[in-house]
Short mmCIF file of N, CA and C in Angstrom, two decimals:
data_model
loop_
_atom_site.label_atom_id
_atom_site.label_comp_id
_atom_site.label_asym_id
_atom_site.label_seq_id
_atom_site.Cartn_x
_atom_site.Cartn_y
_atom_site.Cartn_z
N ALA H 1 60.75 173.38 137.18
CA ALA H 1 61.46 173.01 138.37
C ALA H 1 62.29 171.77 138.09
N ALA H 2 63.46 171.71 138.66
CA ALA H 2 64.36 170.58 138.48
C ALA H 2 63.86 169.39 139.29
N VAL H 3 63.98 168.23 138.68
CA VAL H 3 63.60 166.99 139.35
C VAL H 3 64.84 166.45 140.05
N THR H 4 64.70 166.09 141.31
CA THR H 4 65.84 165.60 142.06
C THR H 4 66.10 164.13 141.74
N LEU H 5 67.28 163.69 142.09
CA LEU H 5 67.64 162.29 141.88
C LEU H 5 66.71 161.37 142.68
N THR H 6 66.36 161.77 143.88
CA THR H 6 65.45 160.98 144.71
C THR H 6 64.09 160.87 144.05
N GLU H 7 63.60 161.96 143.48
CA GLU H 7 62.31 161.92 142.78
C GLU H 7 62.38 160.99 141.57
N ASN H 8 63.50 161.04 140.84
CA ASN H 8 63.68 160.14 139.69
C ASN H 8 63.68 158.68 140.13
N ALA H 9 64.37 158.39 141.23
CA ALA H 9 64.44 157.02 141.73
C ALA H 9 63.06 156.54 142.18
N THR H 10 62.32 157.41 142.85
CA THR H 10 60.97 157.06 143.30
C THR H 10 60.06 156.78 142.11
N GLN H 11 60.15 157.62 141.08
CA GLN H 11 59.35 157.43 139.86
C GLN H 11 59.72 156.12 139.16
N ALA H 12 61.02 155.83 139.07
CA ALA H 12 61.46 154.60 138.42
C ALA H 12 60.95 153.37 139.16
N LYS H 13 60.99 153.39 140.49
CA LYS H 13 60.51 152.25 141.28
C LYS H 13 59.00 152.07 141.08
N HIS H 14 58.27 153.19 141.00
CA HIS H 14 56.83 153.13 140.74
C HIS H 14 56.57 152.50 139.37
N GLU H 15 57.36 152.89 138.36
CA GLU H 15 57.19 152.34 137.02
C GLU H 15 57.48 150.84 137.01
N THR H 16 58.51 150.43 137.74
CA THR H 16 58.84 149.01 137.83
C THR H 16 57.70 148.23 138.46
N LYS H 17 57.16 148.75 139.54
CA LYS H 17 56.03 148.08 140.20
C LYS H 17 54.83 147.99 139.26
N THR H 18 54.61 149.01 138.46
CA THR H 18 53.51 149.01 137.49
C THR H 18 53.71 147.92 136.44
N ILE H 19 54.92 147.80 135.94
CA ILE H 19 55.23 146.77 134.94
C ILE H 19 54.99 145.38 135.53
N LEU H 20 55.47 145.16 136.74
CA LEU H 20 55.29 143.86 137.39
C LEU H 20 53.81 143.56 137.64
N ALA H 21 53.06 144.57 138.04
CA ALA H 21 51.62 144.39 138.27
C ALA H 21 50.91 144.03 136.96
N LEU H 22 51.25 144.70 135.87
CA LEU H 22 50.65 144.39 134.57
C LEU H 22 50.97 142.96 134.15
N MET H 23 52.19 142.53 134.40
CA MET H 23 52.55 141.15 134.07
C MET H 23 51.70 140.17 134.88
N ARG H 24 51.57 140.43 136.17
CA ARG H 24 50.77 139.54 137.03
C ARG H 24 49.32 139.45 136.54
N GLU H 25 48.75 140.61 136.21
CA GLU H 25 47.35 140.67 135.77
C GLU H 25 47.12 139.96 134.44
N ASN H 26 48.13 139.94 133.59
CA ASN H 26 47.96 139.41 132.24
C ASN H 26 48.73 138.12 131.97
N MET H 27 49.27 137.52 133.01
CA MET H 27 50.16 136.37 132.85
C MET H 27 49.56 135.27 131.98
N GLU H 28 48.32 134.95 132.18
CA GLU H 28 47.72 133.82 131.49
C GLU H 28 46.87 134.22 130.28
N SER H 29 46.82 135.52 129.98
CA SER H 29 45.89 135.93 128.92
C SER H 29 46.49 136.78 127.82
N ASN H 30 47.65 137.40 128.03
CA ASN H 30 48.16 138.34 127.03
C ASN H 30 49.67 138.18 126.87
N ALA H 31 50.07 137.39 125.89
CA ALA H 31 51.49 137.11 125.66
C ALA H 31 52.27 138.37 125.34
N GLU H 32 51.67 139.30 124.61
CA GLU H 32 52.39 140.52 124.23
C GLU H 32 52.77 141.36 125.45
N ILE H 33 51.84 141.53 126.38
CA ILE H 33 52.13 142.29 127.59
C ILE H 33 53.19 141.57 128.42
N VAL H 34 53.09 140.26 128.53
CA VAL H 34 54.06 139.49 129.31
C VAL H 34 55.44 139.58 128.67
N ALA H 35 55.52 139.43 127.34
CA ALA H 35 56.81 139.54 126.66
C ALA H 35 57.41 140.93 126.84
N ASP H 36 56.58 141.95 126.69
CA ASP H 36 57.07 143.33 126.88
C ASP H 36 57.54 143.54 128.32
N GLY H 37 56.83 142.97 129.28
CA GLY H 37 57.25 143.07 130.68
C GLY H 37 58.58 142.40 130.92
N CYS H 38 58.76 141.22 130.35
CA CYS H 38 60.04 140.52 130.48
C CYS H 38 61.17 141.32 129.84
N GLU H 39 60.90 141.92 128.68
CA GLU H 39 61.91 142.76 128.03
C GLU H 39 62.26 143.96 128.89
N ALA H 40 61.26 144.57 129.52
CA ALA H 40 61.51 145.72 130.40
C ALA H 40 62.37 145.31 131.59
N ILE H 41 62.08 144.16 132.17
CA ILE H 41 62.89 143.65 133.28
C ILE H 41 64.32 143.40 132.81
N ALA H 42 64.45 142.79 131.65
CA ALA H 42 65.80 142.52 131.11
C ALA H 42 66.57 143.82 130.92
N GLN H 43 65.90 144.83 130.39
CA GLN H 43 66.56 146.13 130.18
C GLN H 43 66.99 146.75 131.50
N GLU H 44 66.09 146.75 132.47
CA GLU H 44 66.40 147.36 133.77
C GLU H 44 67.53 146.63 134.48
N ALA H 45 67.59 145.32 134.32
CA ALA H 45 68.58 144.52 135.03
C ALA H 45 69.89 144.38 134.27
N SER H 46 70.00 144.98 133.10
CA SER H 46 71.18 144.76 132.26
C SER H 46 72.26 145.81 132.45
N ASP H 47 72.18 146.59 133.49
CA ASP H 47 73.17 147.62 133.77
C ASP H 47 74.57 147.02 133.80
N ASP H 48 75.45 147.53 132.96
CA ASP H 48 76.82 147.02 132.88
C ASP H 48 77.80 147.77 133.77
N SER H 49 77.33 148.64 134.63
CA SER H 49 78.22 149.45 135.46
C SER H 49 78.84 148.65 136.59
N GLY H 50 78.39 147.41 136.78
CA GLY H 50 78.90 146.60 137.87
C GLY H 50 78.14 146.81 139.18
N ILE H 51 77.15 147.66 139.16
CA ILE H 51 76.36 147.93 140.35
C ILE H 51 75.12 147.05 140.28
N ASP H 52 74.90 146.27 141.32
CA ASP H 52 73.80 145.31 141.33
C ASP H 52 72.51 145.86 141.92
N ALA H 53 72.48 147.14 142.28
CA ALA H 53 71.33 147.68 143.01
C ALA H 53 70.01 147.43 142.29
N LYS H 54 69.96 147.62 140.99
CA LYS H 54 68.71 147.42 140.26
C LYS H 54 68.32 145.95 140.21
N ARG H 55 69.30 145.07 140.02
CA ARG H 55 69.01 143.64 140.01
C ARG H 55 68.51 143.17 141.38
N ILE H 56 69.09 143.71 142.44
CA ILE H 56 68.64 143.38 143.80
C ILE H 56 67.21 143.85 143.99
N GLU H 57 66.94 145.09 143.61
CA GLU H 57 65.59 145.65 143.77
C GLU H 57 64.56 144.83 143.00
N LEU H 58 64.88 144.49 141.77
CA LEU H 58 63.95 143.69 140.96
C LEU H 58 63.69 142.33 141.61
N GLY H 59 64.74 141.71 142.14
CA GLY H 59 64.57 140.45 142.84
C GLY H 59 63.67 140.58 144.04
N GLU H 60 63.84 141.66 144.80
CA GLU H 60 63.02 141.89 145.99
C GLU H 60 61.56 142.17 145.63
N LEU H 61 61.33 142.75 144.45
CA LEU H 61 59.97 143.07 144.02
C LEU H 61 59.25 141.88 143.37
N GLY H 62 59.93 140.75 143.23
CA GLY H 62 59.28 139.56 142.68
C GLY H 62 59.51 139.32 141.20
N ALA H 63 60.46 140.02 140.60
CA ALA H 63 60.70 139.85 139.17
C ALA H 63 61.20 138.45 138.82
N CYS H 64 62.01 137.86 139.68
CA CYS H 64 62.52 136.50 139.40
C CYS H 64 61.36 135.52 139.25
N GLU H 65 60.46 135.55 140.21
CA GLU H 65 59.32 134.65 140.18
C GLU H 65 58.43 134.90 138.95
N LEU H 66 58.24 136.17 138.61
CA LEU H 66 57.39 136.51 137.47
C LEU H 66 57.95 136.00 136.15
N VAL H 67 59.25 136.19 135.93
CA VAL H 67 59.79 135.75 134.65
C VAL H 67 59.80 134.22 134.54
N ILE H 68 59.99 133.53 135.66
CA ILE H 68 59.91 132.06 135.63
C ILE H 68 58.46 131.63 135.40
N ASP H 69 57.51 132.31 136.03
CA ASP H 69 56.09 132.01 135.76
C ASP H 69 55.79 132.21 134.28
N ALA H 70 56.29 133.30 133.70
CA ALA H 70 56.06 133.57 132.28
C ALA H 70 56.67 132.47 131.41
N LEU H 71 57.88 132.10 131.74
CA LEU H 71 58.56 131.06 130.97
C LEU H 71 57.78 129.75 131.02
N LYS H 72 57.33 129.38 132.19
CA LYS H 72 56.57 128.12 132.33
C LYS H 72 55.20 128.21 131.67
N TRP H 73 54.49 129.32 131.86
CA TRP H 73 53.13 129.44 131.34
C TRP H 73 53.10 129.43 129.81
N TRP H 74 54.03 130.15 129.19
CA TRP H 74 54.02 130.32 127.74
C TRP H 74 54.98 129.37 127.01
N MET H 75 55.58 128.43 127.74
CA MET H 75 56.60 127.53 127.20
C MET H 75 56.19 126.85 125.90
N THR H 76 54.98 126.40 125.81
CA THR H 76 54.58 125.61 124.64
C THR H 76 53.94 126.43 123.53
N SER H 77 53.68 127.71 123.79
CA SER H 77 52.87 128.43 122.80
C SER H 77 53.43 129.74 122.28
N ASP H 78 54.45 130.32 122.90
CA ASP H 78 54.88 131.64 122.44
C ASP H 78 56.40 131.82 122.55
N ALA H 79 57.08 131.72 121.42
CA ALA H 79 58.54 131.83 121.40
C ALA H 79 59.01 133.22 121.82
N LYS H 80 58.23 134.25 121.53
CA LYS H 80 58.63 135.61 121.90
C LYS H 80 58.67 135.77 123.42
N VAL H 81 57.67 135.24 124.12
CA VAL H 81 57.68 135.29 125.58
C VAL H 81 58.84 134.46 126.12
N VAL H 82 59.05 133.29 125.56
CA VAL H 82 60.13 132.42 126.02
C VAL H 82 61.47 133.13 125.87
N ALA H 83 61.73 133.72 124.73
CA ALA H 83 63.00 134.43 124.51
C ALA H 83 63.14 135.61 125.47
N ALA H 84 62.07 136.38 125.63
CA ALA H 84 62.13 137.54 126.52
C ALA H 84 62.33 137.12 127.97
N ALA H 85 61.67 136.06 128.38
CA ALA H 85 61.83 135.56 129.75
C ALA H 85 63.25 135.05 129.97
N CYS H 86 63.80 134.35 129.00
CA CYS H 86 65.19 133.87 129.10
C CYS H 86 66.14 135.06 129.20
N ARG H 87 65.89 136.08 128.42
CA ARG H 87 66.74 137.28 128.47
C ARG H 87 66.64 137.94 129.85
N ALA H 88 65.44 137.99 130.41
CA ALA H 88 65.26 138.58 131.73
C ALA H 88 65.97 137.75 132.80
N VAL H 89 65.88 136.42 132.70
CA VAL H 89 66.59 135.55 133.65
C VAL H 89 68.09 135.80 133.54
N ARG H 90 68.59 135.92 132.34
CA ARG H 90 70.01 136.21 132.14
C ARG H 90 70.40 137.50 132.85
N SER H 91 69.63 138.56 132.65
CA SER H 91 69.97 139.85 133.24
C SER H 91 69.83 139.83 134.76
N LEU H 92 68.75 139.25 135.26
CA LEU H 92 68.57 139.14 136.71
C LEU H 92 69.65 138.27 137.34
N GLY H 93 70.05 137.24 136.62
CA GLY H 93 71.03 136.28 137.12
C GLY H 93 72.44 136.80 137.19
N ARG H 94 72.66 138.00 136.81
CA ARG H 94 74.00 138.58 136.93
C ARG H 94 74.32 138.94 138.38
N TYR H 95 73.33 138.88 139.26
CA TYR H 95 73.53 139.10 140.70
C TYR H 95 73.45 137.76 141.42
N ASP H 96 74.45 137.48 142.27
CA ASP H 96 74.54 136.18 142.95
C ASP H 96 73.27 135.81 143.71
N GLY H 97 72.69 136.77 144.42
CA GLY H 97 71.48 136.49 145.20
C GLY H 97 70.33 136.03 144.32
N ASN H 98 70.22 136.63 143.13
CA ASN H 98 69.17 136.21 142.20
C ASN H 98 69.50 134.84 141.59
N GLN H 99 70.77 134.53 141.41
CA GLN H 99 71.15 133.21 140.89
C GLN H 99 70.65 132.12 141.83
N ILE H 100 70.83 132.35 143.13
CA ILE H 100 70.37 131.39 144.13
C ILE H 100 68.84 131.29 144.10
N LYS H 101 68.19 132.45 144.11
CA LYS H 101 66.73 132.47 144.11
C LYS H 101 66.18 131.79 142.86
N LEU H 102 66.71 132.14 141.70
CA LEU H 102 66.22 131.57 140.45
C LEU H 102 66.39 130.05 140.43
N GLY H 103 67.54 129.58 140.91
CA GLY H 103 67.76 128.14 140.97
C GLY H 103 66.77 127.43 141.87
N SER H 104 66.36 128.11 142.93
CA SER H 104 65.45 127.47 143.89
C SER H 104 63.99 127.47 143.45
N ILE H 105 63.65 128.27 142.45
CA ILE H 105 62.24 128.36 142.02
C ILE H 105 61.99 127.71 140.66
N GLY H 106 62.94 126.92 140.19
CA GLY H 106 62.71 126.15 138.97
C GLY H 106 63.26 126.75 137.69
N ALA H 107 64.12 127.75 137.80
CA ALA H 107 64.67 128.37 136.59
C ALA H 107 65.52 127.40 135.78
N CYS H 108 66.33 126.60 136.46
CA CYS H 108 67.21 125.68 135.73
C CYS H 108 66.39 124.74 134.85
N GLU H 109 65.39 124.14 135.46
CA GLU H 109 64.54 123.21 134.72
C GLU H 109 63.79 123.91 133.57
N ALA H 110 63.27 125.09 133.85
CA ALA H 110 62.52 125.82 132.81
C ALA H 110 63.43 126.23 131.66
N LEU H 111 64.64 126.64 131.96
CA LEU H 111 65.57 127.04 130.88
C LEU H 111 65.96 125.85 130.02
N VAL H 112 66.23 124.73 130.64
CA VAL H 112 66.58 123.53 129.86
C VAL H 112 65.39 123.10 129.01
N ASP H 113 64.20 123.14 129.58
CA ASP H 113 62.99 122.82 128.80
C ASP H 113 62.84 123.77 127.61
N ALA H 114 63.09 125.05 127.85
CA ALA H 114 62.98 126.04 126.78
C ALA H 114 63.98 125.76 125.66
N LEU H 115 65.22 125.45 126.03
CA LEU H 115 66.21 125.13 124.99
C LEU H 115 65.82 123.89 124.21
N LYS H 116 65.38 122.87 124.90
CA LYS H 116 65.00 121.63 124.21
C LYS H 116 63.81 121.85 123.28
N ARG H 117 62.88 122.69 123.70
CA ARG H 117 61.67 122.91 122.92
C ARG H 117 61.88 123.89 121.75
N TRP H 118 62.68 124.94 121.95
CA TRP H 118 62.70 126.04 121.00
C TRP H 118 64.02 126.26 120.25
N SER H 119 65.13 125.70 120.72
CA SER H 119 66.42 126.11 120.12
C SER H 119 66.60 125.67 118.68
N ALA H 120 65.91 124.65 118.24
CA ALA H 120 66.04 124.21 116.85
C ALA H 120 65.44 125.21 115.86
N THR H 121 64.44 125.98 116.32
CA THR H 121 63.75 126.87 115.39
C THR H 121 63.80 128.35 115.77
N GLU H 122 64.13 128.66 117.01
CA GLU H 122 64.07 130.05 117.48
C GLU H 122 65.41 130.51 118.03
N LYS H 123 66.13 131.28 117.21
CA LYS H 123 67.47 131.74 117.57
C LYS H 123 67.47 132.54 118.86
N ASP H 124 66.52 133.45 119.03
CA ASP H 124 66.51 134.29 120.23
C ASP H 124 66.30 133.48 121.50
N ALA H 125 65.41 132.51 121.45
CA ALA H 125 65.19 131.65 122.62
C ALA H 125 66.47 130.87 122.93
N ALA H 126 67.14 130.38 121.89
CA ALA H 126 68.38 129.64 122.10
C ALA H 126 69.47 130.54 122.68
N GLN H 127 69.64 131.69 122.09
CA GLN H 127 70.69 132.62 122.52
C GLN H 127 70.50 133.07 123.96
N TRP H 128 69.30 133.53 124.29
CA TRP H 128 69.06 134.04 125.64
C TRP H 128 68.96 132.92 126.66
N GLY H 129 68.48 131.74 126.23
CA GLY H 129 68.46 130.60 127.14
C GLY H 129 69.87 130.18 127.53
N CYS H 130 70.77 130.14 126.55
CA CYS H 130 72.17 129.83 126.86
C CYS H 130 72.79 130.90 127.74
N GLY H 131 72.47 132.16 127.46
CA GLY H 131 72.99 133.25 128.29
C GLY H 131 72.52 133.15 129.72
N ALA H 132 71.27 132.77 129.90
CA ALA H 132 70.73 132.61 131.26
C ALA H 132 71.41 131.45 131.98
N ILE H 133 71.60 130.36 131.28
CA ILE H 133 72.29 129.21 131.89
C ILE H 133 73.71 129.59 132.28
N ARG H 134 74.34 130.39 131.46
CA ARG H 134 75.71 130.85 131.77
C ARG H 134 75.77 131.49 133.15
N TYR H 135 74.82 132.36 133.46
CA TYR H 135 74.86 133.05 134.75
C TYR H 135 74.38 132.16 135.89
N LEU H 136 73.36 131.36 135.67
CA LEU H 136 72.89 130.49 136.74
C LEU H 136 73.94 129.45 137.11
N ALA H 137 74.76 129.05 136.15
CA ALA H 137 75.77 128.02 136.39
C ALA H 137 76.95 128.53 137.22
N ARG H 138 76.94 129.77 137.59
CA ARG H 138 78.01 130.30 138.44
C ARG H 138 77.87 129.83 139.89
N ILE H 139 76.71 129.31 140.26
CA ILE H 139 76.45 128.83 141.62
C ILE H 139 76.56 127.30 141.61
N ASP H 140 77.33 126.75 142.55
CA ASP H 140 77.58 125.30 142.57
C ASP H 140 76.30 124.47 142.52
N ALA H 141 75.32 124.82 143.35
CA ALA H 141 74.08 124.04 143.39
C ALA H 141 73.39 124.04 142.03
N ASN H 142 73.42 125.18 141.34
CA ASN H 142 72.82 125.25 140.01
C ASN H 142 73.62 124.44 139.00
N GLN H 143 74.95 124.43 139.13
CA GLN H 143 75.77 123.64 138.21
C GLN H 143 75.38 122.17 138.28
N VAL H 144 75.26 121.66 139.49
CA VAL H 144 74.91 120.25 139.68
C VAL H 144 73.53 119.99 139.07
N LYS H 145 72.59 120.87 139.39
CA LYS H 145 71.22 120.69 138.88
C LYS H 145 71.21 120.75 137.36
N LEU H 146 71.85 121.76 136.79
CA LEU H 146 71.86 121.91 135.33
C LEU H 146 72.50 120.71 134.65
N GLY H 147 73.59 120.24 135.21
CA GLY H 147 74.25 119.07 134.63
C GLY H 147 73.39 117.83 134.67
N SER H 148 72.64 117.67 135.73
CA SER H 148 71.83 116.45 135.89
C SER H 148 70.56 116.45 135.06
N ILE H 149 70.12 117.61 134.59
CA ILE H 149 68.87 117.67 133.82
C ILE H 149 69.08 117.89 132.32
N GLY H 150 70.33 117.81 131.88
CA GLY H 150 70.59 117.86 130.44
C GLY H 150 70.93 119.22 129.87
N ALA H 151 71.36 120.16 130.70
CA ALA H 151 71.69 121.49 130.20
C ALA H 151 72.87 121.46 129.23
N CYS H 152 73.87 120.66 129.53
CA CYS H 152 75.05 120.61 128.64
C CYS H 152 74.65 120.17 127.24
N GLU H 153 73.86 119.13 127.17
CA GLU H 153 73.41 118.62 125.87
C GLU H 153 72.53 119.65 125.15
N ALA H 154 71.66 120.31 125.89
CA ALA H 154 70.77 121.31 125.29
C ALA H 154 71.56 122.49 124.74
N VAL H 155 72.58 122.92 125.48
CA VAL H 155 73.42 124.03 125.01
C VAL H 155 74.21 123.61 123.77
N VAL H 156 74.77 122.40 123.79
CA VAL H 156 75.52 121.92 122.62
C VAL H 156 74.61 121.83 121.40
N ASP H 157 73.39 121.34 121.58
CA ASP H 157 72.45 121.27 120.46
C ASP H 157 72.16 122.67 119.91
N ALA H 158 71.98 123.66 120.80
CA ALA H 158 71.74 125.03 120.36
C ALA H 158 72.96 125.58 119.61
N LEU H 159 74.14 125.26 120.12
CA LEU H 159 75.36 125.71 119.44
C LEU H 159 75.50 125.08 118.05
N LYS H 160 75.16 123.82 117.95
CA LYS H 160 75.24 123.15 116.65
C LYS H 160 74.31 123.82 115.65
N ARG H 161 73.14 124.23 116.11
CA ARG H 161 72.15 124.84 115.22
C ARG H 161 72.51 126.27 114.86
N TRP H 162 72.95 127.08 115.83
CA TRP H 162 73.10 128.51 115.60
C TRP H 162 74.52 129.05 115.77
N GLY H 163 75.39 128.31 116.44
CA GLY H 163 76.70 128.84 116.81
C GLY H 163 77.64 129.16 115.67
N VAL H 164 77.49 128.47 114.54
CA VAL H 164 78.38 128.70 113.41
C VAL H 164 78.07 130.02 112.72
N THR H 165 76.82 130.39 112.64
CA THR H 165 76.42 131.58 111.89
C THR H 165 76.10 132.78 112.78
N GLU H 166 75.92 132.57 114.06
CA GLU H 166 75.49 133.65 114.96
C GLU H 166 76.53 133.86 116.06
N LYS H 167 77.29 134.94 115.95
CA LYS H 167 78.37 135.23 116.89
C LYS H 167 77.87 135.33 118.33
N ASP H 168 76.75 136.03 118.57
CA ASP H 168 76.24 136.18 119.92
C ASP H 168 75.81 134.84 120.50
N MET H 169 75.25 133.99 119.67
CA MET H 169 74.86 132.66 120.13
C MET H 169 76.09 131.86 120.52
N ALA H 170 77.12 131.92 119.72
CA ALA H 170 78.36 131.21 120.02
C ALA H 170 78.96 131.70 121.34
N TYR H 171 78.95 132.99 121.54
CA TYR H 171 79.48 133.58 122.77
C TYR H 171 78.71 133.10 123.99
N ARG H 172 77.39 133.18 123.93
CA ARG H 172 76.57 132.80 125.08
C ARG H 172 76.59 131.29 125.32
N GLY H 173 76.55 130.51 124.25
CA GLY H 173 76.62 129.06 124.42
C GLY H 173 77.94 128.60 124.99
N CYS H 174 79.03 129.16 124.49
CA CYS H 174 80.34 128.79 125.03
C CYS H 174 80.48 129.26 126.47
N GLY H 175 79.93 130.42 126.79
CA GLY H 175 79.95 130.91 128.16
C GLY H 175 79.21 129.98 129.10
N ALA H 176 78.10 129.42 128.63
CA ALA H 176 77.32 128.48 129.45
C ALA H 176 78.15 127.22 129.72
N ILE H 177 78.83 126.74 128.71
CA ILE H 177 79.64 125.53 128.87
C ILE H 177 80.85 125.82 129.77
N TRP H 178 81.44 126.97 129.61
CA TRP H 178 82.61 127.34 130.40
C TRP H 178 82.30 127.34 131.89
N ASN H 179 81.11 127.84 132.27
CA ASN H 179 80.75 127.86 133.68
C ASN H 179 80.41 126.49 134.17
#
């Protein structure tokens, strides 16, 4: 029997809720599950079609809060979680409503902390952290906050370390500065 589009959408939403539930259950105990959950959120929210429906849905289901919780919880101990969380923030932040929400729940501060802590040694954390800052900086309130907490300096430091040899890092870092 053919599966309808509505059935596919219902199944996808169920899978998303399952991923978010697994992240919540394992937030403080299993870095691998949390990193995989952040990667799944990043993938789901990375739709390049210009349609924000998935990013809106993820925001409504609590994905913004979860990836910031992951970033804060694993900040000092797991570069893979930090990079995956930064990538998820970047993807979620492509929707204006999520940019506002992320800025209000501590994303700006967490991203700058992540860049300061990890960009000297972890290319992925630097690249995705700069990418996330790029999108969050599209909102005036986030621009002011990011500027006041050292985001410009953190992005420049990441660019100095990785921007010459890594094209994607250069693109994301320059995009963060441009905004």
